[in-house]
PDB file of C-alpha atoms in Angstrom:
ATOM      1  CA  UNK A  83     119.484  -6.615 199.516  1.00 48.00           C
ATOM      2  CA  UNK A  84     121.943  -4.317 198.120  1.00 50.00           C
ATOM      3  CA  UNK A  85     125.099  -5.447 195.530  1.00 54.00           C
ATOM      4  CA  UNK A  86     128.247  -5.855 197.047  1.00 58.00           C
ATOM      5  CA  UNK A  87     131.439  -5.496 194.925  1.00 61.00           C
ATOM      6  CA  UNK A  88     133.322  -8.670 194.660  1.00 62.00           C
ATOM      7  CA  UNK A  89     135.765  -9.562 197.585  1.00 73.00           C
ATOM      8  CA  UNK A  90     139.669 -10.894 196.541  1.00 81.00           C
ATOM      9  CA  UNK A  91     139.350 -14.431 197.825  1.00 83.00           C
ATOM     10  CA  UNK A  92     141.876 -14.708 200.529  1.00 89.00           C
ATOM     11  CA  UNK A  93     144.994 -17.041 200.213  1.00 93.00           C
ATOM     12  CA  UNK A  94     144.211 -19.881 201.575  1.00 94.00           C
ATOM     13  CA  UNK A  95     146.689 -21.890 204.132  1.00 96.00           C
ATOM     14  CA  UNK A  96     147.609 -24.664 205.441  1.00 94.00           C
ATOM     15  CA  UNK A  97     148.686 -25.428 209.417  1.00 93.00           C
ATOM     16  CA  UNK A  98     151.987 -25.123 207.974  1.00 96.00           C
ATOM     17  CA  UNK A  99     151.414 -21.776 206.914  1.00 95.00           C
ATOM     18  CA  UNK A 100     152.336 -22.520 203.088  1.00 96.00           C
ATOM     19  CA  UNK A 101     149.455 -21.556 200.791  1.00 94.00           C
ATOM     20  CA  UNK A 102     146.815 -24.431 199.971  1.00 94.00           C
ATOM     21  CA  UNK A 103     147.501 -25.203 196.086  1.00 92.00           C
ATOM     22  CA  UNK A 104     145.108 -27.885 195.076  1.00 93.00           C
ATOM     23  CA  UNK A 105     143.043 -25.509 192.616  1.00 94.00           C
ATOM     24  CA  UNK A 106     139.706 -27.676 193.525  1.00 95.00           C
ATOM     25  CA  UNK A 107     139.989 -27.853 197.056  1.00 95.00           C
ATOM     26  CA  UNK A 108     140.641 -23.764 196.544  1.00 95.00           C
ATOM     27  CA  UNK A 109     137.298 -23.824 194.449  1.00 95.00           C
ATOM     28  CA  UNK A 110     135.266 -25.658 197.274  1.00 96.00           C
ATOM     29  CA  UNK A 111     136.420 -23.177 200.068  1.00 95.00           C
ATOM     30  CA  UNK A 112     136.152 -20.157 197.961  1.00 96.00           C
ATOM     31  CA  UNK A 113     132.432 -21.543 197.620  1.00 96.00           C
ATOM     32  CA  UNK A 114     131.526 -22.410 201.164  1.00 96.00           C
ATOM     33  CA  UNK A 115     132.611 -18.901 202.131  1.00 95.00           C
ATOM     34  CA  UNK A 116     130.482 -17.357 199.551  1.00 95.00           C
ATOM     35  CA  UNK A 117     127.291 -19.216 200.748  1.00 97.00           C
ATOM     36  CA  UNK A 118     127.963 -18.672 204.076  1.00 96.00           C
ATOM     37  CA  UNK A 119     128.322 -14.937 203.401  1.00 96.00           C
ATOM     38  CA  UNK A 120     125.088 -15.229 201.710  1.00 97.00           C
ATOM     39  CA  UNK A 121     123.217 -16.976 204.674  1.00 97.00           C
ATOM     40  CA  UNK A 122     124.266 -14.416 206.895  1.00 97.00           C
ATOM     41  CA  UNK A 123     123.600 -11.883 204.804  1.00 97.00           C
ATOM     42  CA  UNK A 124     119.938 -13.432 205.018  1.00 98.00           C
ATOM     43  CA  UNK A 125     119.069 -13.719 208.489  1.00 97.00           C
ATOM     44  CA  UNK A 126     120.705 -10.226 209.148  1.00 97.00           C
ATOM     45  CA  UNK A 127     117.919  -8.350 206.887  1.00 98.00           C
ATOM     46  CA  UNK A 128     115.193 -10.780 208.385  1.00 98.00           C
ATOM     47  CA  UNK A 129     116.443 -10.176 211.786  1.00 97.00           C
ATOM     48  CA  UNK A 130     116.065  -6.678 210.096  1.00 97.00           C
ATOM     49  CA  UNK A 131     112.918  -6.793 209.297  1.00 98.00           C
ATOM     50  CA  UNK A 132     111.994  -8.272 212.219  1.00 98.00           C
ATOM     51  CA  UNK A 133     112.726  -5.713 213.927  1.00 98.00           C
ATOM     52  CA  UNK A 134     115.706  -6.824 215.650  1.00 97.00           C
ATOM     53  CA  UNK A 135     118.957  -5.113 216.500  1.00 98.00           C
ATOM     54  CA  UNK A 136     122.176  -5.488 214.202  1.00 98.00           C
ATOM     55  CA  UNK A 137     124.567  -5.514 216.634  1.00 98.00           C
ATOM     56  CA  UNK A 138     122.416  -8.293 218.595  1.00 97.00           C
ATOM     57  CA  UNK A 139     122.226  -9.943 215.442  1.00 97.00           C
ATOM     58  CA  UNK A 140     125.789  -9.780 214.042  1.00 97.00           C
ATOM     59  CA  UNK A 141     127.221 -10.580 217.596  1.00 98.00           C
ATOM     60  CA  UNK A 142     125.069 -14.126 217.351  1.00 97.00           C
ATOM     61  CA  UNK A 143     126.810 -14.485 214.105  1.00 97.00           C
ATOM     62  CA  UNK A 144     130.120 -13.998 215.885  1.00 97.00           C
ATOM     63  CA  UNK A 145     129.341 -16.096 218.483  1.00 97.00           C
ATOM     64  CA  UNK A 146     128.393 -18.909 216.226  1.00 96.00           C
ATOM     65  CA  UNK A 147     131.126 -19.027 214.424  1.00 95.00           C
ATOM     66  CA  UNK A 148     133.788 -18.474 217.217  1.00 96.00           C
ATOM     67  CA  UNK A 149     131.512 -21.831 218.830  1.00 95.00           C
ATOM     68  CA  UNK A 150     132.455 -23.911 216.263  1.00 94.00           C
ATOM     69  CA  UNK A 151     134.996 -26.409 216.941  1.00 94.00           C
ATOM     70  CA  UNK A 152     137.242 -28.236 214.135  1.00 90.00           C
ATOM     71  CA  UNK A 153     136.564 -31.980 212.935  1.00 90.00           C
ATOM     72  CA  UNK A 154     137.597 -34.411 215.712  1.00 86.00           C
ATOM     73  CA  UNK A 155     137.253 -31.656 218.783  1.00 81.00           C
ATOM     74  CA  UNK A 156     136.707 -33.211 221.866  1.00 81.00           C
ATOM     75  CA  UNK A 157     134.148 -31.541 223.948  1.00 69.00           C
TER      76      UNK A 157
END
């Protein structure tokens, strides 16, 4: 897997559009992202190696996430 140069980690918000401020709940976020980043990053180059097509792959990503539906969500 190649290096990547460090992102700026992005502002986060509230519904309310004013910036989250809570520097441990920024911490946590900041986190998940990075994992999640890393997981996809993952199954991309196995899908890779597999011999699978990006755009197939990263459009699965996509999908996935655009799926998921926030805590509470009725079906």
């Amino acid at each position: 897997m190649s290096a990547r140069a460090p992102k700026a980690s992005p502002v986060w918000r509230q519904a309310d559009g004013k910036p989250v401020s809570c520097l441990e709940k920024i911490k946590v976020l900041n986190q998940n992202v990075q994992e999640i980043e890393s997981l996809c990053a993952d199954a991309l180059e196995d899908g890779v190696l597999m011999g699978c097509d990006v755009d197939q792959i990263k459009a699965a990503l996509h999908a996935l996430i655009d799926g998921l539906k926030p805590p509470g969500a009725k079906d």
